[in-house]
């Protein structure tokens, strides 16, 4: 499965012949100046929550690609008012089978609002089953013990977890979360973008390694092949 990093918490995933895009935030990101947002492909845009560092490029990418936007009911309603019509509303605990695979929306312990102050429902994350693999994209979240429930239903091949602290889990919490979700391959997100969340990469790698886990810190613009 091909995973491309566009910075912060924005990833593109090519699976089952479709392009999935998570949390489009590129143009305001100083670290992603070399990424042309107008070249990012998307058949589906999955949104974890409404905060600007996850939605800044949402409208432009949705309008250009006509991708199906998968988001909470509240964001769905807000997008409708912006003239977006290709959407699928979800809420925590619900699942839906799309043509690329199955998505379950997972609760996240975080807040959520849109740039204009509109309440955006609960923050969330997703477990996605596609292309013979299963992964968890937690979105912005604190560590919460109900992450263990994911393992009741899913065997994860890899997971995207925030590691930048201040607004989300830090490296230590992400290591604990990896245990909760029984997943050894973690792609880090939500770090370095701005001053509050800068991290020491070498130290983060060392801590994950000594916990028997693999931490992947991708370069912005890099594409990797993730295998089970
Ligand atoms: Ni947030
Ligand atoms: Mn965020």
Coordinates of C-alpha atoms and ligand atoms in Angstrom, one line a residue:
X1 CA 0.0 0.0 0.0
X2 CA 1.5 3.3 -1.1
X3 CA 1.5 6.1 1.5
X4 CA 2.5 9.7 0.6
X5 CA 3.2 12.3 3.3
X6 CA 2.1 15.9 2.6
X7 CA 3.1 17.2 6.0
X8 CA 1.4 17.6 9.4
X9 CA -1.4 15.0 9.5
X10 CA -2.0 15.0 5.8
X11 CA -1.4 11.7 4.0
X12 CA -2.4 10.2 0.7
X13 CA -3.0 6.5 0.4
X14 CA -3.4 4.6 -2.8
X15 CA -5.4 1.5 -2.1
X16 CA -7.7 -0.7 -4.2
X17 CA -7.2 1.7 -7.2
X18 CA -8.4 4.7 -5.3
X19 CA -6.7 7.7 -3.8
X20 CA -7.6 8.4 -0.2
X21 CA -6.6 11.8 1.3
X22 CA -6.6 12.5 5.0
X23 CA -6.8 15.9 6.6
X24 CA -5.7 18.3 3.8
X25 CA -3.5 21.0 5.2
X26 CA -0.7 22.0 2.9
X27 CA -0.6 25.6 1.8
X28 CA -0.3 27.2 5.3
X29 CA 2.4 24.7 6.2
X30 CA 5.9 26.3 6.1
X31 CA 7.4 22.8 6.0
X32 CA 5.4 21.8 2.9
X33 CA 6.2 24.8 0.6
X34 CA 7.6 22.3 -2.0
X35 CA 4.2 20.5 -2.2
X36 CA 1.7 21.7 -4.9
X37 CA -1.7 21.2 -3.4
X38 CA -3.2 21.3 -6.9
X39 CA -1.3 18.1 -7.8
X40 CA -2.6 16.1 -4.9
X41 CA -4.9 13.4 -6.2
X42 CA -8.1 12.4 -4.2
X43 CA -11.1 10.2 -4.8
X44 CA -12.0 10.3 -1.2
X45 CA -11.1 12.9 1.5
X46 CA -11.4 11.6 5.1
X47 CA -11.6 14.3 7.7
X48 CA -10.8 13.6 11.3
X49 CA -12.1 16.9 12.6
X50 CA -12.7 20.5 11.7
X51 CA -9.6 22.3 13.0
X52 CA -7.8 24.5 10.4
X53 CA -4.6 22.5 10.6
X54 CA -6.7 19.6 9.1
X55 CA -9.0 21.4 6.7
X56 CA -7.2 24.4 5.3
X57 CA -7.1 23.0 1.8
X58 CA -10.3 21.0 2.1
X59 CA -12.6 23.2 0.0
X60 CA -10.0 23.7 -2.8
X61 CA -9.1 20.0 -3.1
X62 CA -12.8 18.9 -2.8
X63 CA -13.8 21.4 -5.6
X64 CA -10.9 20.5 -7.9
X65 CA -11.2 16.7 -7.5
X66 CA -14.9 16.2 -6.7
X67 CA -13.7 13.7 -4.2
X68 CA -16.2 12.2 -1.8
X69 CA -15.7 13.9 1.6
X70 CA -16.2 11.6 4.6
X71 CA -16.7 13.6 7.8
X72 CA -18.9 14.1 10.8
X73 CA -22.6 15.1 10.3
X74 CA -21.8 18.6 11.5
X75 CA -19.0 19.1 9.0
X76 CA -21.2 17.5 6.3
X77 CA -23.8 20.2 7.0
X78 CA -21.2 23.0 6.9
X79 CA -19.7 21.7 3.6
X80 CA -23.2 21.6 2.1
X81 CA -23.5 25.4 2.8
X82 CA -20.1 25.9 1.0
X83 CA -21.6 24.2 -2.1
X84 CA -19.9 20.8 -1.7
X85 CA -22.3 18.0 -2.7
X86 CA -20.2 14.9 -2.9
X87 CA -20.1 13.8 0.7
X88 CA -20.7 11.0 3.1
X89 CA -21.6 11.8 6.7
X90 CA -20.5 9.5 9.6
X91 CA -20.2 9.5 13.3
X92 CA -18.2 7.7 15.9
X93 CA -19.0 3.9 16.0
X94 CA -20.5 3.8 12.6
X95 CA -19.1 1.9 9.6
X96 CA -19.7 2.1 5.9
X97 CA -18.5 0.1 2.9
X98 CA -17.2 2.3 0.1
X99 CA -15.9 1.0 -3.2
X100 CA -12.3 1.0 -1.9
X101 CA -13.1 -0.8 1.3
X102 CA -14.7 -0.4 4.7
X103 CA -14.3 2.5 7.1
X104 CA -15.2 2.6 10.8
X105 CA -15.3 6.0 12.5
X106 CA -13.6 5.9 15.9
X107 CA -14.0 8.4 18.6
X108 CA -11.1 10.8 19.4
X109 CA -10.4 12.6 22.6
X110 CA -10.1 16.1 21.2
X111 CA -12.2 19.1 20.3
X112 CA -13.5 20.1 16.9
X113 CA -14.7 23.3 15.3
X114 CA -14.3 24.9 11.8
X115 CA -12.3 28.0 10.9
X116 CA -15.4 30.3 11.2
X117 CA -16.2 28.9 14.6
X118 CA -18.9 26.4 13.6
X119 CA -19.2 23.5 15.9
X120 CA -17.9 20.5 14.0
X121 CA -19.2 17.6 16.2
X122 CA -16.8 15.2 18.0
X123 CA -13.3 14.8 16.7
X124 CA -12.7 11.4 15.3
X125 CA -10.4 8.9 13.6
X126 CA -10.9 6.0 11.2
X127 CA -10.1 2.3 10.9
X128 CA -9.8 1.5 7.2
X129 CA -9.9 -1.9 5.7
X130 CA -8.7 -1.8 2.1
X131 CA -6.4 -3.5 -0.3
X132 CA -6.0 -6.5 2.1
X133 CA -4.7 -4.3 4.9
X134 CA -6.2 -2.7 8.0
X135 CA -4.9 0.6 9.4
X136 CA -6.0 3.1 12.1
X137 CA -5.7 6.9 11.5
X138 CA -6.4 8.3 15.0
X139 CA -6.6 12.0 14.1
X140 CA -5.8 14.4 16.8
X141 CA -6.3 12.7 20.1
X142 CA -5.2 12.3 23.7
X143 CA -4.4 8.8 24.9
X144 CA -7.6 7.1 25.9
X145 CA -8.0 3.5 27.1
X146 CA -11.0 2.8 24.9
X147 CA -8.5 2.5 22.0
X148 CA -8.2 -1.1 23.3
X149 CA -11.7 -1.7 21.9
X150 CA -10.3 -1.5 18.4
X151 CA -8.5 -4.8 18.9
X152 CA -11.8 -6.5 19.7
X153 CA -12.7 -6.1 16.0
X154 CA -9.6 -5.4 14.1
X155 CA -6.0 -6.7 13.6
X156 CA -4.1 -3.6 12.6
X157 CA -1.2 -3.7 10.1
X158 CA -0.1 -0.2 10.9
X159 CA -1.4 3.0 12.5
X160 CA -1.0 6.8 12.2
X161 CA -0.7 8.4 15.6
X162 CA 0.1 12.0 16.7
X163 CA 3.4 12.4 18.6
X164 CA 3.9 16.1 18.8
X165 CA 2.3 16.8 22.3
X166 CA 0.8 20.1 23.4
X167 CA -2.4 19.5 21.3
X168 CA -2.3 15.7 21.2
X169 CA -0.5 12.7 22.5
X170 CA 3.3 12.9 22.9
X171 CA 5.8 10.2 22.0
X172 CA 5.4 8.4 25.4
X173 CA 1.6 8.4 25.1
X174 CA 1.8 7.1 21.5
X175 CA 3.9 4.3 22.6
X176 CA 1.3 3.4 25.2
X177 CA -1.4 3.7 22.5
X178 CA 0.5 1.3 20.3
X179 CA 0.2 -1.2 23.1
X180 CA -3.5 -0.5 23.4
X181 CA -4.1 -1.1 19.7
X182 CA -1.6 -4.0 19.5
X183 CA 0.2 -2.4 16.6
X184 CA 4.0 -2.3 16.1
X185 CA 4.2 -0.2 13.0
X186 CA 3.4 3.4 13.7
X187 CA 3.6 6.4 11.2
X188 CA 4.1 9.5 13.2
X189 CA 2.0 12.7 12.5
X190 CA 1.2 16.1 14.0
X191 CA 4.7 17.0 14.9
X192 CA 7.2 19.8 13.9
X193 CA 4.7 21.9 11.9
X194 CA 4.7 24.8 14.4
X195 CA 6.7 25.7 17.5
X196 CA 4.4 24.0 20.1
X197 CA 4.9 20.6 18.6
X198 CA 8.5 20.4 17.5
X199 CA 10.1 17.1 18.5
X200 CA 13.5 15.5 18.7
X201 CA 13.3 12.8 15.9
X202 CA 16.3 10.8 17.1
X203 CA 14.9 10.6 20.6
X204 CA 11.4 9.6 19.4
X205 CA 12.9 6.9 17.2
X206 CA 15.0 5.6 20.1
X207 CA 12.0 5.5 22.5
X208 CA 9.9 3.6 20.1
X209 CA 12.7 1.2 19.3
X210 CA 13.4 0.4 22.9
X211 CA 9.6 -0.3 23.3
X212 CA 10.0 -2.9 20.6
X213 CA 8.0 -0.7 18.1
X214 CA 8.8 0.7 14.7
X215 CA 8.3 4.5 14.3
X216 CA 8.2 5.8 10.7
X217 CA 8.9 9.5 10.3
X218 CA 8.3 10.3 6.7
X219 CA 9.8 13.2 4.7
X220 CA 7.2 15.6 3.4
X221 CA 6.6 14.6 -0.2
X222 CA 7.9 11.1 0.3
X223 CA 6.0 8.0 -0.7
X224 CA 6.6 4.7 1.0
X225 CA 5.2 1.2 0.4
X226 CA 3.8 -0.2 3.6
X227 CA 3.4 -3.9 3.8
X228 CA 1.7 -6.0 6.5
Ligands
LIG1 NI1 -7.1 19.5 16.2
LIG2 MN1 -4.4 19.4 14.8

